[in-house]
Short mmCIF file of N, CA and C in Angstrom, two decimals:
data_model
loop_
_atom_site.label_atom_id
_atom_site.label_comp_id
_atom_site.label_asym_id
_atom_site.label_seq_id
_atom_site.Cartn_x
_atom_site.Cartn_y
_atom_site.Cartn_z
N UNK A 594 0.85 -1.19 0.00
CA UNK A 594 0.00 0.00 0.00
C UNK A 594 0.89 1.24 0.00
N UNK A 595 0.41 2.48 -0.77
CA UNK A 595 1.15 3.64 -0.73
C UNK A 595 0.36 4.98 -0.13
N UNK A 596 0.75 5.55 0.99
CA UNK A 596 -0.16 6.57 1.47
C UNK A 596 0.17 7.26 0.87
N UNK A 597 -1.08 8.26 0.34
CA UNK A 597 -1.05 9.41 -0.13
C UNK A 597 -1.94 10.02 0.39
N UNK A 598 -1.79 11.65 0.23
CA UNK A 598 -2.84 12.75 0.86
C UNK A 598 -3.59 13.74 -0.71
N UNK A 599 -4.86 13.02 -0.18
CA UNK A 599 -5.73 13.57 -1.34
C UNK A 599 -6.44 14.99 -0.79
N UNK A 600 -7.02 15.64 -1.94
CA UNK A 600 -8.04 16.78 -1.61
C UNK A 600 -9.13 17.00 -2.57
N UNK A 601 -9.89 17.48 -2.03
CA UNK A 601 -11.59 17.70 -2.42
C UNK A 601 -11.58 18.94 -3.61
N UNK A 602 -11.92 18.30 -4.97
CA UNK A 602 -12.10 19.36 -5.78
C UNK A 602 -13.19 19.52 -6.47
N UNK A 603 -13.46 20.49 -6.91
CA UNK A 603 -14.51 20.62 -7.49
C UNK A 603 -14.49 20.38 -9.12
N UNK A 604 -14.45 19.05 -9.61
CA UNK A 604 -13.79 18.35 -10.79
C UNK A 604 -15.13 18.61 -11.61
N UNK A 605 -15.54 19.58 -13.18
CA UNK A 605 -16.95 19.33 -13.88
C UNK A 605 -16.28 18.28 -14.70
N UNK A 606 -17.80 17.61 -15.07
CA UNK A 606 -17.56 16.12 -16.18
C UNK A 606 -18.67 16.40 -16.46
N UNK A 607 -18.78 15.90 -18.08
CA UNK A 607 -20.19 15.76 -18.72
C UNK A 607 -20.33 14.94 -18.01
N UNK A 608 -22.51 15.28 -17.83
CA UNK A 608 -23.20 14.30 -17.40
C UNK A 608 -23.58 12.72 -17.50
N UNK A 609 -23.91 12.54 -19.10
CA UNK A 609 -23.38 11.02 -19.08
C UNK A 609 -22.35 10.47 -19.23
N UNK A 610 -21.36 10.74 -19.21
CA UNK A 610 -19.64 10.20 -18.93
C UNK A 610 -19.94 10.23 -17.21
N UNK A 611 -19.97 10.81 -16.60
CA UNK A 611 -20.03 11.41 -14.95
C UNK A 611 -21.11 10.06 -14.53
N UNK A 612 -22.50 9.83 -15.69
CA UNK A 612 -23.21 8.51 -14.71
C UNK A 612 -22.34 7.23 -15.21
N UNK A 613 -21.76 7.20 -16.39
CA UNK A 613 -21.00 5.84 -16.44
C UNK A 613 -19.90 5.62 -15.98
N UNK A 614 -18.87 6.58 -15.10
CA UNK A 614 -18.18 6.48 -14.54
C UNK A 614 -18.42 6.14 -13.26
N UNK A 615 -19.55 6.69 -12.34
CA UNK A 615 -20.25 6.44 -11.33
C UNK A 615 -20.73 4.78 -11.43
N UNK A 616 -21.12 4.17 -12.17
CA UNK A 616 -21.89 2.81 -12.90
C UNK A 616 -20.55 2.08 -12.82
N UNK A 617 -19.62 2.28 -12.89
CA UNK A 617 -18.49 1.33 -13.39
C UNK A 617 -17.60 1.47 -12.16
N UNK A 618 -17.50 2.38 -11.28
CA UNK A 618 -17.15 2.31 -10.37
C UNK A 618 -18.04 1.40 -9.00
N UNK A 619 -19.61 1.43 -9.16
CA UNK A 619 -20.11 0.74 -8.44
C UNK A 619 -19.99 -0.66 -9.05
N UNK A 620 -19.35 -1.00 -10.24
CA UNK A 620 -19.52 -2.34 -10.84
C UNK A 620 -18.03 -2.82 -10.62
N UNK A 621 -16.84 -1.87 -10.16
CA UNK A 621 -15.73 -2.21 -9.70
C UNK A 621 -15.51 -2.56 -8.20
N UNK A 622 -16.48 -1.99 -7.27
CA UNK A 622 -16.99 -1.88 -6.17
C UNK A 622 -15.14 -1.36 -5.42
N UNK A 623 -15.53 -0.17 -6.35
CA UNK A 623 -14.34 0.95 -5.86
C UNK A 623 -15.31 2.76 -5.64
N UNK A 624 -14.60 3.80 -5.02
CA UNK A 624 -14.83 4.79 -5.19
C UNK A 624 -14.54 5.80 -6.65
N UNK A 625 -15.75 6.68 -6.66
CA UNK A 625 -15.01 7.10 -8.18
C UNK A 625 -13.93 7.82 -8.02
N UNK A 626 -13.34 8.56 -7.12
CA UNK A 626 -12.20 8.75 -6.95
C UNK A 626 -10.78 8.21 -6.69
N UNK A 627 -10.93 7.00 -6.78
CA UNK A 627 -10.20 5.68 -7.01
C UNK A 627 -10.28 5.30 -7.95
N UNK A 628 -11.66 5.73 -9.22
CA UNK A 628 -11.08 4.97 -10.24
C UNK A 628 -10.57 6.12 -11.45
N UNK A 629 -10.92 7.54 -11.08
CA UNK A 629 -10.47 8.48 -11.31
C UNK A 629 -8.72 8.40 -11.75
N UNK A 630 -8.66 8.14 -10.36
CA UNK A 630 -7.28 8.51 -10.60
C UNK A 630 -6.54 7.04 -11.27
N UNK A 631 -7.15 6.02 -10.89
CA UNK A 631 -6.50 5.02 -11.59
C UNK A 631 -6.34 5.07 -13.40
N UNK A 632 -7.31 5.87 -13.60
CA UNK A 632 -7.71 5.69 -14.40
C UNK A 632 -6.74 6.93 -15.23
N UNK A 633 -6.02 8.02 -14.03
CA UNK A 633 -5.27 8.78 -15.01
C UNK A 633 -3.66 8.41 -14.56
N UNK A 634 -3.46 7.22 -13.40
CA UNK A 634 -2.38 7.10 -13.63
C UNK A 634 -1.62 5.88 -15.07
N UNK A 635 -2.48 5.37 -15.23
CA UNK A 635 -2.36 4.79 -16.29
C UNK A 635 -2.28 5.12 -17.84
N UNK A 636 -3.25 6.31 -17.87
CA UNK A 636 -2.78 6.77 -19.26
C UNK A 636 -1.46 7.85 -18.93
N UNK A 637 -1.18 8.04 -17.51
CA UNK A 637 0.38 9.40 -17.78
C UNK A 637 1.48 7.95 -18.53
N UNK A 638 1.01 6.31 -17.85
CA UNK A 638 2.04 5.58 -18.33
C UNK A 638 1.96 5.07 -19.71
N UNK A 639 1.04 5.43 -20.73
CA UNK A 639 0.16 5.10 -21.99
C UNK A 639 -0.03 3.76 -21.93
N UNK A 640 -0.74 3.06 -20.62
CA UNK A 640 -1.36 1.76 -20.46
C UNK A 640 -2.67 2.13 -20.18
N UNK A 641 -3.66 0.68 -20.88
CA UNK A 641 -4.79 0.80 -20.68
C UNK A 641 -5.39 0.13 -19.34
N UNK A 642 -6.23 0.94 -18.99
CA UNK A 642 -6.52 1.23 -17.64
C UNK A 642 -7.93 -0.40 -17.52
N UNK A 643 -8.51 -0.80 -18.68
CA UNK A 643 -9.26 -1.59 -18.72
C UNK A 643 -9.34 -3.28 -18.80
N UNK A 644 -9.75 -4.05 -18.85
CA UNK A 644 -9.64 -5.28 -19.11
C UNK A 644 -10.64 -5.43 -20.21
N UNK A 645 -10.45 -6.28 -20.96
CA UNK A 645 -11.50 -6.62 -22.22
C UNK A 645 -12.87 -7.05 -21.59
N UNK A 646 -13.22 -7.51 -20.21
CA UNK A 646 -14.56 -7.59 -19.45
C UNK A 646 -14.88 -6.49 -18.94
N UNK A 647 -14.32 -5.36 -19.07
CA UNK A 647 -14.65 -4.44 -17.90
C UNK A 647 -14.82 -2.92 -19.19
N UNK A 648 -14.23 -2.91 -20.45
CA UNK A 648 -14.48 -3.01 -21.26
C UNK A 648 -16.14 -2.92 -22.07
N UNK A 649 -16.36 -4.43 -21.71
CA UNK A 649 -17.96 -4.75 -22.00
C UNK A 649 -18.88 -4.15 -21.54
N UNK A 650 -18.38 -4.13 -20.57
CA UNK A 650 -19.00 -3.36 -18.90
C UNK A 650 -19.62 -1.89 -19.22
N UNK A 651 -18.45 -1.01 -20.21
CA UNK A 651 -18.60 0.13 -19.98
C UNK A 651 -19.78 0.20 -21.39
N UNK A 652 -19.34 -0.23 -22.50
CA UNK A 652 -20.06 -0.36 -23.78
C UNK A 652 -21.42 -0.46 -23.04
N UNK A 653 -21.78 -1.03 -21.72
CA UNK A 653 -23.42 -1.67 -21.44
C UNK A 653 -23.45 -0.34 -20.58
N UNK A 654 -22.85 0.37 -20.04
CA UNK A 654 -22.99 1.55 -19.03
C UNK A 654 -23.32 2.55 -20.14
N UNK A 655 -22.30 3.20 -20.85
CA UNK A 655 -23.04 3.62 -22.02
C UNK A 655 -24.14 3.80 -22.75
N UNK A 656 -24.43 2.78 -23.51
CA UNK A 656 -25.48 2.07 -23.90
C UNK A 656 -27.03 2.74 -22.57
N UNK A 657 -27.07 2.58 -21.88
CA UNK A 657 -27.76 2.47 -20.73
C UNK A 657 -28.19 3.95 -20.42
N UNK A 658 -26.90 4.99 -20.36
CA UNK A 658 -26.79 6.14 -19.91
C UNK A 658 -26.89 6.90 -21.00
N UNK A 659 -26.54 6.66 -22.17
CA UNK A 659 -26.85 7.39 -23.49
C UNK A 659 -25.57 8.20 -24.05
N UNK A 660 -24.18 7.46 -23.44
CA UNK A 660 -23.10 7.94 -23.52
C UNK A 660 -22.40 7.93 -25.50
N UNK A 661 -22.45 9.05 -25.93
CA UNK A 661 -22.06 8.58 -27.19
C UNK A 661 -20.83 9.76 -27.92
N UNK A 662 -20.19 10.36 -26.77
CA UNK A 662 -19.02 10.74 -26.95
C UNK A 662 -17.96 9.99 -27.11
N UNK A 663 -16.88 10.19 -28.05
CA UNK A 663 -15.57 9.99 -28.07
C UNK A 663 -14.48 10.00 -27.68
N UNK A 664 -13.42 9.71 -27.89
CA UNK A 664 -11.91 10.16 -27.51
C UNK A 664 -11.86 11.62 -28.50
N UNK A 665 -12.27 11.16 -29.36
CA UNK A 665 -12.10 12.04 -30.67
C UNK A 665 -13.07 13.78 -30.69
N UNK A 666 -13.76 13.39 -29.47
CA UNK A 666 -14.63 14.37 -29.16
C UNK A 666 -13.70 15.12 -28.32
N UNK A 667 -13.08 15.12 -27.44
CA UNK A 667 -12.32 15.40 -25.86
C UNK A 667 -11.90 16.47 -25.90
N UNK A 668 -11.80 17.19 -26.87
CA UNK A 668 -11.02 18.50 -27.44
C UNK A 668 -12.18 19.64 -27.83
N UNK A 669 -13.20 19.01 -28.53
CA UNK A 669 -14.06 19.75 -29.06
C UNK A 669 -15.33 20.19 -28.19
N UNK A 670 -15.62 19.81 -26.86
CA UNK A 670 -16.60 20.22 -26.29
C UNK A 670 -17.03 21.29 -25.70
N UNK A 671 -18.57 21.80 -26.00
CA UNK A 671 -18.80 23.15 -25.78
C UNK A 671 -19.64 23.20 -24.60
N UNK A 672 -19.72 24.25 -23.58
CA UNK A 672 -20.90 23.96 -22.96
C UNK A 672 -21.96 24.88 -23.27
N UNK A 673 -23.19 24.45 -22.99
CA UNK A 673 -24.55 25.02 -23.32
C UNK A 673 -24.76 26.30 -22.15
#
């Protein structure tokens, strides 16, 4: 185990990315701030943060939540 000292931010995320991240974290039966960050220490190492089941997982969280943004989107978003 490695201690670290976290802090409370006020992080915005689109809304359906924000419920399938929430969805996949209760389906990891982790915090989303655990999978947050797992999720960005892995791409600073350009490894994927997923498993090909977990993966599936998200395609059905998606699917579900109405998630139909991109990678390819990540740059281009406006808010209303």
């Amino acid at each position: 185990m490695v201690t670290v000292e976290r802090t409370q931010t006020g992080l915005r995320v689109e809304k359906n990315l924000l419920k399938v991240l929430k969805g996949l974290a209760e389906y990891l039966d982790m915090s989303l701030g655990d999978l947050v960050e797992g999720i960005a220490l892995h791409a600073f190492e350009g490894r994927a943060p997923f498993t090909p089941e977990t993966l599936e997982k998200i395609d059905q969280l998606k699917a579900v939540y109405g998630l139909t943004l991109t990678a390819d989107d990540a740059h281009r978003l406006v808010e209303k």
